[in-house]
Coordinates of C-alpha atoms in Angstrom, one line a residue:
Chain A
M19 CA 0.0 0.0 0.0
E20 CA 1.1 3.5 -0.7
L21 CA 2.1 5.6 2.2
S22 CA -0.6 8.3 1.5
A23 CA -3.3 5.6 1.2
F24 CA -2.2 4.0 4.5
L25 CA -2.3 7.4 6.2
F26 CA -5.8 8.1 4.7
Y27 CA -7.2 4.8 6.1
F28 CA -5.4 5.3 9.4
F29 CA -6.9 8.7 9.9
A30 CA -10.3 7.6 8.6
L31 CA -10.4 4.9 11.3
L32 CA -9.2 7.4 13.8
I33 CA -12.0 9.8 13.0
I34 CA -14.8 7.2 12.9
G35 CA -13.6 5.5 16.1
S36 CA -13.2 8.7 18.1
A37 CA -16.5 10.1 16.8
A38 CA -18.3 6.9 18.0
I39 CA -16.6 7.2 21.4
M40 CA -17.7 10.9 21.5
V41 CA -21.3 10.0 20.8
F42 CA -21.7 6.9 22.9
S43 CA -19.5 7.7 25.9
K44 CA -21.4 8.4 29.1
N45 CA -18.6 10.6 30.5
I46 CA -18.7 14.1 29.1
V47 CA -15.0 14.6 29.6
H48 CA -14.3 11.5 27.6
S49 CA -16.6 12.8 24.8
A50 CA -14.6 16.1 24.8
F51 CA -11.3 14.3 24.5
A52 CA -12.6 12.0 21.8
L53 CA -13.7 15.1 20.0
M54 CA -10.0 16.2 20.0
F55 CA -9.0 13.1 18.0
T56 CA -11.9 13.6 15.6
L57 CA -10.9 17.2 14.9
A58 CA -7.2 16.4 14.6
G59 CA -7.9 13.6 12.3
L60 CA -9.9 15.9 10.1
A61 CA -7.0 18.3 10.1
A62 CA -4.9 15.4 8.9
F63 CA -7.3 14.9 6.0
Y64 CA -6.9 18.5 4.9
A65 CA -3.2 18.1 5.1
L66 CA -3.5 15.0 2.8
L67 CA -5.4 17.1 0.4
Y68 CA -2.5 19.6 0.3
A69 CA -4.7 22.2 2.0
G70 CA -2.1 23.1 4.6
F71 CA -3.6 26.4 5.6
V72 CA -7.1 24.9 6.2
A73 CA -5.5 22.0 8.1
V74 CA -3.5 24.2 10.4
T75 CA -6.5 26.6 10.9
Q76 CA -8.6 23.5 11.9
L77 CA -6.0 22.5 14.4
L78 CA -5.6 26.0 15.8
V79 CA -9.2 27.1 16.0
Y80 CA -10.9 23.8 16.9
V81 CA -8.4 21.8 18.8
G82 CA -6.4 24.7 20.3
G83 CA -9.2 27.2 20.9
I84 CA -12.7 25.8 21.0
L85 CA -11.8 22.4 22.6
V86 CA -9.7 24.0 25.4
I87 CA -12.6 26.3 26.1
V88 CA -15.1 23.4 26.0
L89 CA -13.0 21.4 28.4
F90 CA -12.6 24.5 30.6
G91 CA -16.4 25.1 30.6
V92 CA -17.1 21.4 31.3
M93 CA -14.7 21.3 34.3
L94 CA -15.9 24.6 35.7
T95 CA -19.6 24.2 35.4
T96 CA -20.3 20.5 36.1
R97 CA -21.2 20.2 39.8
G98 CA -21.0 17.0 41.9
Y99 CA -17.9 15.9 40.2
F100 CA -18.7 14.8 36.7
E101 CA -21.9 12.9 37.0
K102 CA -22.5 10.3 34.3
I103 CA -24.8 11.7 31.6
K104 CA -28.2 10.0 31.7
T105 CA -28.6 8.5 28.2
R106 CA -31.9 7.0 27.2
T107 CA -33.8 6.7 24.0
V108 CA -36.8 8.9 23.4
H109 CA -39.0 9.2 20.2
L110 CA -37.6 6.0 18.8
L111 CA -39.8 5.8 15.8
P112 CA -39.5 9.4 14.4
A113 CA -35.8 9.4 15.1
A114 CA -35.3 6.1 13.2
L115 CA -37.4 7.4 10.3
F116 CA -35.6 10.7 10.1
S117 CA -32.1 9.1 10.2
M118 CA -33.2 6.6 7.6
A119 CA -34.4 9.4 5.3
I120 CA -31.1 11.4 5.8
A121 CA -29.1 8.2 5.1
I122 CA -31.1 7.5 1.9
I123 CA -30.7 11.1 0.7
L124 CA -26.9 11.0 1.4
I125 CA -26.4 7.6 -0.4
T126 CA -28.5 8.7 -3.4
V127 CA -26.6 11.9 -3.7
F128 CA -23.3 10.0 -3.4
L129 CA -24.3 7.5 -6.1
S130 CA -25.9 9.9 -8.5
T131 CA -23.2 12.6 -8.5
E132 CA -20.6 12.5 -11.2
W133 CA -17.4 13.0 -9.2
I134 CA -14.8 15.1 -10.9
L135 CA -11.4 13.9 -10.0
A136 CA -8.8 16.7 -10.3
P137 CA -5.3 15.5 -11.4
L138 CA -2.9 15.4 -8.4
E139 CA -0.8 18.5 -8.1
E140 CA 2.1 18.2 -5.7
E141 CA 3.1 21.1 -3.4
V142 CA 0.4 23.6 -4.1
F143 CA 1.1 26.4 -1.7
T144 CA -2.2 28.1 -0.9
V145 CA -1.5 30.6 1.8
Q146 CA -0.3 33.4 -0.4
G147 CA -3.3 33.1 -2.6
I148 CA -5.7 33.2 0.3
G149 CA -4.0 36.2 1.7
E150 CA -4.1 38.1 -1.6
L151 CA -7.9 37.2 -2.0
L152 CA -8.7 38.4 1.5
M153 CA -7.0 41.7 0.9
T154 CA -8.6 42.3 -2.5
D155 CA -11.8 40.6 -3.5
Y156 CA -13.0 39.7 0.0
M157 CA -11.9 42.8 1.8
L158 CA -15.4 43.8 3.0
P159 CA -16.4 40.4 4.4
F160 CA -12.9 40.2 6.1
Q161 CA -13.3 43.6 7.8
V162 CA -17.0 42.8 8.7
V163 CA -15.9 39.6 10.4
G164 CA -13.2 41.5 12.2
V165 CA -15.7 44.0 13.5
L166 CA -18.1 41.2 14.5
L167 CA -15.4 39.5 16.6
L168 CA -14.4 42.7 18.2
L169 CA -18.1 43.3 19.1
A170 CA -18.3 39.8 20.6
I171 CA -15.1 40.4 22.7
I172 CA -16.5 43.7 24.0
G173 CA -19.8 42.0 24.7
A174 CA -18.2 39.2 26.6
V175 CA -16.1 41.6 28.7
L176 CA -19.2 43.7 29.4
M177 CA -21.2 40.8 30.6
A178 CA -18.4 39.6 32.8
T179 CA -17.9 43.0 34.4
R180 CA -21.7 43.4 35.0
V181 CA -21.9 40.2 36.9
A182 CA -18.9 41.3 39.1
G183 CA -20.6 44.7 39.6
E184 CA -23.9 43.1 40.8
E185 CA -22.0 41.1 43.5
E186 CA -20.2 44.1 44.9
P187 CA -22.9 46.5 46.2
P188 CA -24.1 44.3 49.1
S189 CA -20.6 43.9 50.4
A190 CA -20.0 47.6 50.0
S191 CA -23.2 48.7 51.8
G192 CA -23.0 46.0 54.5
Chain C
M10 CA 19.3 15.3 2.8
Q11 CA 16.3 13.3 1.7
Q12 CA 18.1 12.2 -1.4
F13 CA 21.0 11.1 0.6
L14 CA 18.8 8.9 2.7
E15 CA 17.0 7.5 -0.2
S16 CA 20.2 6.3 -1.8
Y17 CA 21.1 4.4 1.4
L18 CA 17.7 3.1 2.6
P19 CA 15.6 0.5 0.7
A20 CA 12.0 1.6 1.3
A21 CA 10.3 5.0 1.2
P22 CA 8.5 4.6 4.5
L23 CA 11.8 3.9 6.1
V24 CA 13.3 7.1 4.6
V25 CA 10.4 9.1 6.1
L26 CA 10.9 7.4 9.5
V27 CA 14.6 8.1 9.6
Y28 CA 14.1 11.6 8.4
A29 CA 11.5 12.3 11.0
M30 CA 13.7 10.7 13.8
I31 CA 16.7 13.0 13.3
P32 CA 15.6 15.8 15.7
L33 CA 14.8 13.1 18.2
M34 CA 18.4 12.1 18.4
I35 CA 19.4 15.7 19.2
I36 CA 16.5 16.1 21.7
L37 CA 17.4 13.0 23.7
L38 CA 21.1 13.9 24.0
Y39 CA 20.2 17.4 24.8
A40 CA 17.6 16.4 27.5
L41 CA 20.1 14.3 29.4
F42 CA 22.7 17.1 29.2
A43 CA 20.2 19.9 29.9
I44 CA 18.9 18.3 33.2
W45 CA 22.4 18.0 34.6
F46 CA 23.2 21.5 33.2
E47 CA 20.1 23.0 34.9
R48 CA 21.2 21.5 38.3
K49 CA 24.7 22.9 37.8
V50 CA 23.3 26.3 36.9
A51 CA 21.0 26.2 39.9
G52 CA 23.9 25.1 42.1
H53 CA 26.2 27.9 41.1
I54 CA 23.6 30.6 41.3
Q55 CA 22.9 29.4 44.9
D56 CA 26.6 29.2 45.7
R57 CA 26.8 25.4 45.8
L58 CA 28.4 23.1 43.4
G59 CA 25.5 21.0 42.2
P60 CA 25.9 17.3 41.4
M61 CA 29.6 16.4 41.6
R62 CA 30.0 12.7 42.3
V63 CA 28.7 10.6 39.5
G64 CA 31.0 9.9 36.6
G65 CA 34.0 11.9 37.5
W66 CA 34.3 15.3 36.0
H67 CA 31.7 17.6 37.7
G68 CA 29.3 14.7 38.0
W69 CA 28.5 14.7 34.2
S70 CA 26.8 11.3 34.2
Q71 CA 24.3 12.3 37.0
S72 CA 21.4 12.4 34.5
I73 CA 22.3 9.0 33.1
A74 CA 22.2 7.5 36.6
D75 CA 18.9 9.2 37.3
L76 CA 17.5 7.8 34.0
L77 CA 18.6 4.3 34.9
K78 CA 17.0 4.7 38.3
I79 CA 13.7 6.1 36.9
L80 CA 13.5 3.2 34.4
Q81 CA 13.2 0.7 37.3
K82 CA 10.5 2.7 39.2
E83 CA 7.0 1.3 39.5
D84 CA 4.4 2.8 37.2
I85 CA 1.7 3.7 39.7
V86 CA -1.8 4.5 38.5
P87 CA -4.1 5.8 41.3
A88 CA -7.1 3.6 42.0
K89 CA -9.7 6.3 41.3
A90 CA -7.9 7.7 38.3
D91 CA -9.2 7.5 34.8
R92 CA -6.8 4.9 33.7
F93 CA -6.8 5.3 29.9
L94 CA -6.5 9.1 29.8
F95 CA -4.0 9.0 32.7
K96 CA -1.8 6.7 30.7
L97 CA -2.3 8.5 27.4
A98 CA -1.6 12.1 28.6
P99 CA 2.3 12.1 28.7
F100 CA 2.5 10.7 25.2
I101 CA 0.2 13.3 23.7
A102 CA 2.3 16.0 25.6
F103 CA 5.5 14.7 24.0
A104 CA 3.9 14.2 20.6
A105 CA 2.7 17.8 20.6
S106 CA 6.2 19.1 21.4
Y107 CA 7.9 16.8 19.0
G108 CA 5.4 17.6 16.2
A109 CA 6.4 21.2 16.3
Y110 CA 10.0 20.3 15.3
A111 CA 8.7 19.4 11.8
V112 CA 8.8 23.0 10.8
I113 CA 12.1 24.1 12.5
P114 CA 15.0 24.3 10.1
L115 CA 17.9 22.8 12.0
S116 CA 20.4 23.4 9.2
S117 CA 20.3 24.7 5.6
E118 CA 19.8 21.0 4.5
Y119 CA 17.4 19.9 7.1
I120 CA 13.8 20.9 7.8
G121 CA 11.1 18.3 8.5
S122 CA 8.5 19.8 6.2
M123 CA 8.7 22.7 3.8
I124 CA 4.9 23.6 4.2
D125 CA 4.2 27.2 3.5
V126 CA 2.4 27.7 6.8
G127 CA 5.3 26.8 9.0
V128 CA 5.0 29.3 11.9
F129 CA 1.2 29.0 11.8
Y130 CA 1.5 25.2 12.2
F131 CA 4.0 25.7 15.1
I132 CA 1.4 27.9 16.9
A133 CA -1.4 25.4 16.3
I134 CA 0.5 22.2 17.2
T135 CA 1.9 23.5 20.5
S136 CA -1.6 24.3 21.7
L137 CA -2.1 20.5 21.9
L138 CA 0.3 20.6 24.8
S139 CA -2.2 22.4 27.1
I140 CA -4.8 19.8 26.2
S141 CA -2.5 17.1 27.3
I142 CA -1.9 18.9 30.6
I143 CA -5.7 19.2 31.1
M144 CA -6.0 15.6 30.3
A145 CA -3.4 14.6 32.9
G146 CA -4.8 17.0 35.5
W147 CA -8.3 15.7 35.1
A148 CA -7.5 12.0 34.7
S149 CA -5.4 12.0 38.0
N150 CA -8.6 12.7 40.0
N151 CA -6.7 14.9 42.4
K152 CA -7.5 18.4 43.5
W153 CA -3.9 19.6 43.0
S154 CA -3.7 18.1 39.5
L155 CA -7.0 19.6 38.4
L156 CA -6.2 23.0 39.8
G157 CA -2.8 22.9 37.9
A158 CA -4.6 21.9 34.8
M159 CA -7.2 24.7 35.0
R160 CA -4.4 27.2 35.5
T161 CA -2.6 25.8 32.5
A162 CA -5.6 26.3 30.3
A163 CA -6.2 29.8 31.4
Q164 CA -2.5 30.7 31.1
T165 CA -2.0 29.1 27.7
V166 CA -5.1 30.7 26.2
S167 CA -4.0 34.1 27.5
Y168 CA -0.3 34.0 26.6
E169 CA -1.0 32.6 23.1
V170 CA -2.1 36.1 22.2
P171 CA 1.2 38.0 22.8
T172 CA 3.2 35.0 21.4
V173 CA 1.2 35.1 18.1
V174 CA 1.4 38.9 17.9
T175 CA 5.1 39.0 18.4
I176 CA 5.6 36.2 15.8
L177 CA 3.3 38.2 13.5
S178 CA 5.6 41.2 13.8
V179 CA 8.4 39.1 12.5
I180 CA 6.3 37.8 9.7
V181 CA 5.5 41.4 8.8
V182 CA 9.2 41.9 8.1
T183 CA 9.9 38.6 6.4
G184 CA 6.7 38.3 4.4
T185 CA 6.8 34.5 4.5
L186 CA 5.5 31.9 7.0
N187 CA 8.0 29.3 6.0
L188 CA 10.8 29.2 8.6
M189 CA 13.4 28.0 6.2
E190 CA 12.8 31.1 4.0
V191 CA 12.8 33.3 7.2
T192 CA 16.2 31.9 8.0
E193 CA 17.5 32.2 4.4
M194 CA 16.5 35.9 4.5
Q195 CA 18.8 36.4 7.4
S196 CA 21.9 35.2 5.6
G197 CA 24.8 37.6 4.8
N198 CA 26.6 40.3 6.8
T199 CA 25.0 43.6 6.0
T200 CA 23.3 45.4 8.8
L201 CA 25.4 48.5 9.6
G202 CA 28.3 46.8 7.9
F203 CA 29.4 44.6 10.9
L204 CA 26.3 43.2 12.5
P205 CA 24.9 39.9 11.1
N206 CA 21.7 40.4 9.0
W207 CA 19.5 39.0 11.8
I208 CA 16.0 40.2 12.3
I209 CA 16.7 41.4 15.8
F210 CA 19.0 44.0 14.4
H211 CA 16.5 44.9 11.8
S212 CA 14.9 47.8 13.7
P213 CA 14.9 49.1 17.3
F214 CA 11.3 47.8 17.8
M215 CA 12.5 44.2 16.9
L216 CA 14.5 44.2 20.2
L217 CA 11.3 45.0 22.1
A218 CA 9.5 42.3 20.0
F219 CA 12.1 39.7 21.1
V220 CA 11.8 40.7 24.8
L221 CA 8.0 40.3 24.6
F222 CA 8.3 37.1 22.7
F223 CA 10.7 35.7 25.3
I224 CA 8.4 36.6 28.2
A225 CA 5.4 35.0 26.4
A226 CA 7.4 32.0 25.5
L227 CA 8.5 31.5 29.2
A228 CA 4.8 31.5 30.1
E229 CA 3.9 29.1 27.3
A230 CA 6.7 26.8 28.5
H231 CA 5.4 27.1 32.1
R232 CA 8.8 28.1 33.4
V233 CA 9.5 30.2 36.4
P234 CA 8.3 33.0 37.0
F235 CA 5.2 31.6 35.2
D236 CA 5.3 27.9 36.4
L237 CA 1.9 28.1 38.1
P238 CA 0.6 24.8 36.7
E239 CA 3.2 23.0 38.7
S240 CA 4.1 25.4 41.5
E241 CA 5.3 23.0 44.2
S242 CA 4.7 25.2 47.1
E243 CA 1.0 25.6 46.6
L244 CA -0.1 22.8 44.3
V245 CA 2.3 20.0 45.4
G246 CA 3.3 19.2 41.8
G247 CA 0.4 20.5 39.8
Y248 CA -0.8 18.3 36.9
Q249 CA 2.1 15.8 37.5
T250 CA 1.4 15.2 41.1
E251 CA 0.1 11.6 40.7
Y252 CA 2.6 10.6 38.0
S253 CA 5.6 8.4 38.7
G254 CA 8.3 6.4 37.0
M255 CA 8.6 6.6 33.2
R256 CA 5.3 8.5 32.7
W257 CA 6.6 11.3 34.9
A258 CA 9.9 11.1 33.1
V259 CA 8.1 11.7 29.7
F260 CA 6.5 14.8 31.2
M261 CA 10.0 15.9 32.4
L262 CA 11.4 15.3 28.9
T263 CA 8.5 17.2 27.4
E264 CA 9.3 20.2 29.6
Y265 CA 12.9 20.3 28.4
V266 CA 12.0 19.5 24.8
D267 CA 9.6 22.4 25.0
L268 CA 12.3 24.6 26.4
L269 CA 14.6 23.8 23.4
L270 CA 11.7 24.2 21.0
L271 CA 10.8 27.7 22.1
S272 CA 14.5 28.7 22.1
L273 CA 14.9 27.3 18.6
I274 CA 11.9 29.2 17.3
G275 CA 13.3 32.3 19.0
V276 CA 16.6 31.7 17.3
V277 CA 15.0 31.2 13.9
L278 CA 12.8 34.2 14.2
F279 CA 15.2 36.7 15.7
F280 CA 18.8 35.3 15.6
G281 CA 19.3 34.0 12.1
G282 CA 18.7 30.3 12.7
W283 CA 21.4 28.2 11.3
N284 CA 23.4 31.2 9.9
S285 CA 26.9 31.6 11.3
P286 CA 27.4 34.8 13.2
F287 CA 30.7 35.4 11.3
G288 CA 29.3 35.6 7.8
S289 CA 30.7 32.8 5.6
F290 CA 33.1 31.6 8.3
M291 CA 32.1 28.2 9.7
D292 CA 29.1 28.2 7.4
G293 CA 27.5 25.1 5.9
P294 CA 24.9 22.4 6.5
V295 CA 26.8 20.6 9.4
W296 CA 27.9 23.8 11.0
G297 CA 24.2 24.9 10.6
V298 CA 23.1 22.3 13.2
F299 CA 25.9 23.4 15.4
W300 CA 24.9 27.1 15.2
S301 CA 21.1 26.6 15.6
V302 CA 21.6 24.3 18.6
S303 CA 24.3 26.4 20.3
K304 CA 22.3 29.6 19.8
A305 CA 19.3 27.9 21.2
M306 CA 21.4 26.7 24.1
V307 CA 22.2 30.3 25.0
L308 CA 18.5 31.0 25.2
V309 CA 17.9 27.8 27.2
F310 CA 20.6 29.0 29.6
V311 CA 18.9 32.4 30.0
M312 CA 15.7 30.6 30.8
M313 CA 17.4 28.5 33.5
W314 CA 19.1 31.6 34.9
L315 CA 15.7 33.3 35.2
R316 CA 14.3 30.3 36.9
W317 CA 16.8 30.5 39.7
T318 CA 16.7 34.2 40.0
L319 CA 13.0 35.3 39.9
P320 CA 10.2 34.6 42.3
R321 CA 6.9 33.1 40.9
L322 CA 4.0 35.4 40.0
R323 CA 0.6 35.1 41.7
V324 CA -2.3 34.0 39.5
D325 CA -3.9 37.5 39.2
Q326 CA -0.5 39.1 38.6
L327 CA 0.0 36.6 35.8
M328 CA -3.3 37.6 34.1
N329 CA -2.7 41.3 34.7
L330 CA 0.7 41.1 33.2
C331 CA -0.6 39.4 30.1
W332 CA -3.8 41.4 29.4
K333 CA -3.0 44.8 30.7
Y334 CA 0.7 45.1 29.8
L335 CA 2.0 42.5 27.3
I336 CA -0.9 42.5 24.8
P337 CA -1.3 46.3 24.5
I338 CA 2.5 46.7 24.1
C339 CA 2.6 43.9 21.6
F340 CA -0.1 45.5 19.4
V341 CA 1.6 48.9 19.5
N342 CA 4.9 47.3 18.7
L343 CA 3.3 45.4 15.8
I344 CA 2.0 48.7 14.3
L345 CA 5.4 50.4 14.8
I346 CA 7.2 47.6 13.1
A347 CA 4.7 47.7 10.2
L348 CA 5.3 51.4 9.9
W349 CA 9.1 51.0 10.0
E350 CA 8.7 48.4 7.2
M351 CA 6.7 50.8 5.1
L352 CA 8.9 53.8 5.6
F353 CA 12.4 52.1 5.1

């Protein structure tokens, strides 16, 4: 087997296995750590497709950022030392029908689509092109996203300070 | 380098494996030496001699003896710990540190991967380290460990900002994310006629950028004065409290590997990487390894020196330093460097 094919199947197994653990685990922290392997495996897929920038962004944003915050949140908010999640099945029939429908649609789409296979190009460096596009054609969306993120940060800081302010007056007056 | 290996080794996967293992050789030798060296530095700073007995000359084989001892220790897993995650955590920590060596050019002929997003990858992969520490802290099922892990998460998320912004201010000057190209740009002997063409001499603001980068890197590596995740006087041992034997040794190794990694990245970004400081004198692929490692060792020494000189910060001081001082200064500095780059 070729090295790239071996890597593909290795990471595919990793993604599927860890995703299954994430869904079926009764321990929320286990789910979060399984999510790490799923996201990192996806990053490896992007890397195998020569999309280095997307792969690294996936790693940085999801694994390094969001997952750390998820873990942080889980550990800070769960009371009573990580109770087991109560899992039981509800609405069995509608859920089964719905998932069947989605599965049928996905399989039909997969079979009916004519897949266009691009010839393999080695070492396509993408980051410069992305940068140039962001600074020319997509300047406005780029700036709007920046302003949106700034607003979110300011909002978060405002909410955090308001909570602290509400706690202070009783201690100051009493 | 790769062609050289291909001509000697029979199979392609073997070539990849050997190529990927080259930094490991350097790291393992360095870690043995660095632990002994740190104890000597600590000793001399505190007016003692440090280890003197094992091996003859100034106790040079103390670390080898310690390694042999630690190999025989029992691997204890606490009864109430999460066995699988507890056992996995040290290896993820080491993998995260070692993964980052893929984009560090050790010499003009050796870089693990020539991807165009080198520094970006470095920033992303080192964030796995904090996840492994959270994993270790949580899986130990111990208050000290969990507190240490939470501190790590908060500290890493905060100090990633100044690190990234200072790295970005170097990228503004070089215009490439590939560390090999960053190093190649620093070849030659031109700044002011006698100084090497290193980025740190590029503009006065670069010196400030390096100082900021160094402070943030210390915090990222959890070294004193920012070693809150494992501060022994308040948290026993932090996230590694419950670890023993080889698993603890892997954490220890990771700590030193991380130290070298951040020093190497500092050397590549600010001090010319594998370039010789004397122009073309002692220049070449093999000397490149010598120069990049020995420049990094100077930074490692400074980190050790700081460890035995400065007291540890309190948690709130740590956060204040980062959000109220480092980040604003970093951003202003970034703008000034960009301005300098536009004007000159």
